Amino acid sequence: MVIGTRHFAVACFLCLLAGCQTDEERLPKAFSTEVAIPPGGYLLTVATNPIGARCHLAGQPNTLFIEPTPGYMVVPPGYENNDLVCAAQGYTTFRGEWISQPYPATNKILIEVLLSPDA
C-alpha cells in the first residue's frame, strides 16, 4: 500500500498533536507555578533596576540566589539576619536587610532594588 504525501502529512500532524502538552506541563518541576514555602519560611521576590542582576542572601551565594532578576527564592527559617546582596556588571553592589523586625505577618515579601551605576 502506497501512502500519498497528503496522507503522510496528516499522519505526522496527528502524531505531533498527540504529543502536545500545556505550557505548564512542559515546565520543569523546579519552575512549577505552585511554590512550597516551609513553615516559618518566606517567599522572597526581588525586582532590580536594571533587570538581570544576581541576588543572593549573604553567606549563601550558591544556595539562596536569584539569577537573573526579577525572580524569587524560597527562604527557610533562620535566614532573617542575612543581608540581601544584588550585583550587576557596571553597577555598585547593593547590600541591605531584606526583612526587618517586627517580621511581617505575611510570608511573601517583594523587594525592589535600584542599583546605582559605577562612578
PDB file of C-alpha atoms in Angstrom:
ATOM      1  CA  MET A   1       0.000   0.000   0.000  1.00  0.00           C
ATOM      2  CA  VAL A   2       1.385   3.356  -1.022  1.00  0.00           C
ATOM      3  CA  ILE A   3       0.820   6.346   1.247  1.00  0.00           C
ATOM      4  CA  GLY A   4       0.389   9.654  -0.533  1.00  0.00           C
ATOM      5  CA  THR A   5       2.117  12.835   0.528  1.00  0.00           C
ATOM      6  CA  ARG A   6      -1.103  14.300   1.869  1.00  0.00           C
ATOM      7  CA  HIS A   7      -1.822  11.225   3.987  1.00  0.00           C
ATOM      8  CA  PHE A   8       1.735  11.221   5.294  1.00  0.00           C
ATOM      9  CA  ALA A   9       1.467  14.897   6.296  1.00  0.00           C
ATOM     10  CA  VAL A  10      -1.847  14.279   8.086  1.00  0.00           C
ATOM     11  CA  ALA A  11      -0.377  11.263   9.912  1.00  0.00           C
ATOM     12  CA  CYS A  12       2.647  13.326  11.034  1.00  0.00           C
ATOM     13  CA  PHE A  13       0.387  16.157  12.185  1.00  0.00           C
ATOM     14  CA  LEU A  14      -1.748  13.765  14.238  1.00  0.00           C
ATOM     15  CA  CYS A  15       1.356  12.268  15.860  1.00  0.00           C
ATOM     16  CA  LEU A  16       2.604  15.723  16.799  1.00  0.00           C
ATOM     17  CA  LEU A  17      -0.817  16.744  18.081  1.00  0.00           C
ATOM     18  CA  ALA A  18      -0.982  13.670  20.300  1.00  0.00           C
ATOM     19  CA  GLY A  19       2.286  14.717  21.942  1.00  0.00           C
ATOM     20  CA  CYS A  20       1.139  18.283  22.740  1.00  0.00           C
ATOM     21  CA  GLN A  21       1.319  19.446  26.317  1.00  0.00           C
ATOM     22  CA  THR A  22       0.169  22.582  28.007  1.00  0.00           C
ATOM     23  CA  ASP A  23       2.796  25.224  28.806  1.00  0.00           C
ATOM     24  CA  GLU A  24       2.632  24.293  32.485  1.00  0.00           C
ATOM     25  CA  GLU A  25       3.235  20.608  31.736  1.00  0.00           C
ATOM     26  CA  ARG A  26       6.378  21.496  29.762  1.00  0.00           C
ATOM     27  CA  LEU A  27       7.925  23.410  32.649  1.00  0.00           C
ATOM     28  CA  PRO A  28      10.395  21.513  34.799  1.00  0.00           C
ATOM     29  CA  LYS A  29       9.023  20.833  38.268  1.00  0.00           C
ATOM     30  CA  ALA A  30      11.502  23.361  39.710  1.00  0.00           C
ATOM     31  CA  PHE A  31       9.588  26.064  37.849  1.00  0.00           C
ATOM     32  CA  SER A  32       6.157  24.925  38.950  1.00  0.00           C
ATOM     33  CA  THR A  33       3.553  27.618  39.473  1.00  0.00           C
ATOM     34  CA  GLU A  34       2.996  26.181  42.946  1.00  0.00           C
ATOM     35  CA  VAL A  35       5.791  27.110  45.345  1.00  0.00           C
ATOM     36  CA  ALA A  36       6.107  25.274  48.649  1.00  0.00           C
ATOM     37  CA  ILE A  37       7.088  27.632  51.463  1.00  0.00           C
ATOM     38  CA  PRO A  38       8.367  25.812  54.563  1.00  0.00           C
ATOM     39  CA  PRO A  39       6.690  26.624  57.900  1.00  0.00           C
ATOM     40  CA  GLY A  40       8.276  29.803  59.259  1.00  0.00           C
ATOM     41  CA  GLY A  41       9.911  30.493  55.868  1.00  0.00           C
ATOM     42  CA  TYR A  42       9.377  33.176  53.248  1.00  0.00           C
ATOM     43  CA  LEU A  43       8.895  33.606  49.532  1.00  0.00           C
ATOM     44  CA  LEU A  44      11.242  36.483  48.676  1.00  0.00           C
ATOM     45  CA  THR A  45      10.659  38.117  45.289  1.00  0.00           C
ATOM     46  CA  VAL A  46      13.301  40.584  44.088  1.00  0.00           C
ATOM     47  CA  ALA A  47      12.995  43.021  41.190  1.00  0.00           C
ATOM     48  CA  THR A  48      16.030  45.122  40.277  1.00  0.00           C
ATOM     49  CA  ASN A  49      16.603  48.125  38.091  1.00  0.00           C
ATOM     50  CA  PRO A  50      18.351  47.273  35.835  1.00  0.00           C
ATOM     51  CA  ILE A  51      16.888  43.821  35.381  1.00  0.00           C
ATOM     52  CA  GLY A  52      19.257  40.883  35.021  1.00  0.00           C
ATOM     53  CA  ALA A  53      21.196  41.294  38.279  1.00  0.00           C
ATOM     54  CA  ARG A  54      22.267  38.395  40.507  1.00  0.00           C
ATOM     55  CA  CYS A  55      20.956  38.488  44.067  1.00  0.00           C
ATOM     56  CA  HIS A  56      21.696  36.200  46.998  1.00  0.00           C
ATOM     57  CA  LEU A  57      21.488  36.129  50.745  1.00  0.00           C
ATOM     58  CA  ALA A  58      24.834  36.977  52.341  1.00  0.00           C
ATOM     59  CA  GLY A  59      26.715  33.828  53.232  1.00  0.00           C
ATOM     60  CA  GLN A  60      24.600  31.765  50.832  1.00  0.00           C
ATOM     61  CA  PRO A  61      25.730  32.750  47.292  1.00  0.00           C
ATOM     62  CA  ASN A  62      25.291  29.260  45.846  1.00  0.00           C
ATOM     63  CA  THR A  63      22.143  28.085  47.577  1.00  0.00           C
ATOM     64  CA  LEU A  64      19.791  31.026  48.101  1.00  0.00           C
ATOM     65  CA  PHE A  65      20.025  33.127  44.955  1.00  0.00           C
ATOM     66  CA  ILE A  66      18.120  34.662  42.067  1.00  0.00           C
ATOM     67  CA  GLU A  67      19.793  34.919  38.683  1.00  0.00           C
ATOM     68  CA  PRO A  68      18.708  36.821  36.696  1.00  0.00           C
ATOM     69  CA  THR A  69      16.296  39.204  38.344  1.00  0.00           C
ATOM     70  CA  PRO A  70      13.391  39.619  38.562  1.00  0.00           C
ATOM     71  CA  GLY A  71      12.768  36.335  40.300  1.00  0.00           C
ATOM     72  CA  TYR A  72      12.162  34.668  43.609  1.00  0.00           C
ATOM     73  CA  MET A  73      13.784  32.416  46.187  1.00  0.00           C
ATOM     74  CA  VAL A  74      12.279  30.314  48.936  1.00  0.00           C
ATOM     75  CA  VAL A  75      13.968  31.293  52.197  1.00  0.00           C
ATOM     76  CA  PRO A  76      13.810  28.740  55.017  1.00  0.00           C
ATOM     77  CA  PRO A  77      13.514  29.950  58.608  1.00  0.00           C
ATOM     78  CA  GLY A  78      16.775  31.069  60.206  1.00  0.00           C
ATOM     79  CA  TYR A  79      17.995  33.361  57.406  1.00  0.00           C
ATOM     80  CA  GLU A  80      16.236  36.503  58.635  1.00  0.00           C
ATOM     81  CA  ASN A  81      19.507  38.171  59.703  1.00  0.00           C
ATOM     82  CA  ASN A  82      21.346  37.598  56.404  1.00  0.00           C
ATOM     83  CA  ASP A  83      21.596  40.677  54.163  1.00  0.00           C
ATOM     84  CA  LEU A  84      20.350  40.669  50.580  1.00  0.00           C
ATOM     85  CA  VAL A  85      23.201  41.253  48.116  1.00  0.00           C
ATOM     86  CA  CYS A  86      22.487  42.237  44.487  1.00  0.00           C
ATOM     87  CA  ALA A  87      25.118  42.860  41.824  1.00  0.00           C
ATOM     88  CA  ALA A  88      25.198  43.670  38.118  1.00  0.00           C
ATOM     89  CA  GLN A  89      28.154  44.480  35.897  1.00  0.00           C
ATOM     90  CA  GLY A  90      28.739  48.235  35.729  1.00  0.00           C
ATOM     91  CA  TYR A  91      26.702  48.932  38.894  1.00  0.00           C
ATOM     92  CA  THR A  92      27.543  49.353  42.574  1.00  0.00           C
ATOM     93  CA  THR A  93      26.719  46.240  44.587  1.00  0.00           C
ATOM     94  CA  PHE A  94      23.680  46.626  46.820  1.00  0.00           C
ATOM     95  CA  ARG A  95      23.720  45.149  50.320  1.00  0.00           C
ATOM     96  CA  GLY A  96      20.911  45.597  52.827  1.00  0.00           C
ATOM     97  CA  GLU A  97      18.438  43.799  55.002  1.00  0.00           C
ATOM     98  CA  TRP A  98      15.570  42.027  53.295  1.00  0.00           C
ATOM     99  CA  ILE A  99      13.427  41.648  56.383  1.00  0.00           C
ATOM    100  CA  SER A 100      13.089  43.850  59.435  1.00  0.00           C
ATOM    101  CA  GLN A 101      11.668  43.379  62.899  1.00  0.00           C
ATOM    102  CA  PRO A 102       8.889  43.015  63.692  1.00  0.00           C
ATOM    103  CA  TYR A 103       8.708  40.368  60.994  1.00  0.00           C
ATOM    104  CA  PRO A 104       5.839  40.798  58.543  1.00  0.00           C
ATOM    105  CA  ALA A 105       2.599  38.898  59.074  1.00  0.00           C
ATOM    106  CA  THR A 106       2.753  37.553  55.516  1.00  0.00           C
ATOM    107  CA  ASN A 107       5.346  35.056  54.340  1.00  0.00           C
ATOM    108  CA  LYS A 108       5.525  36.654  50.874  1.00  0.00           C
ATOM    109  CA  ILE A 109       7.865  39.625  50.510  1.00  0.00           C
ATOM    110  CA  LEU A 110       8.564  41.786  47.438  1.00  0.00           C
ATOM    111  CA  ILE A 111      11.709  43.922  47.328  1.00  0.00           C
ATOM    112  CA  GLU A 112      12.605  46.407  44.607  1.00  0.00           C
ATOM    113  CA  VAL A 113      16.297  47.288  44.388  1.00  0.00           C
ATOM    114  CA  LEU A 114      17.613  50.289  42.425  1.00  0.00           C
ATOM    115  CA  LEU A 115      21.271  49.694  41.536  1.00  0.00           C
ATOM    116  CA  SER A 116      23.448  52.784  41.074  1.00  0.00           C
ATOM    117  CA  PRO A 117      25.835  52.956  38.093  1.00  0.00           C
ATOM    118  CA  ASP A 118      29.549  52.722  38.978  1.00  0.00           C
ATOM    119  CA  ALA A 119      31.162  56.131  39.332  1.00  0.00           C
TER     120      ALA A 119
END
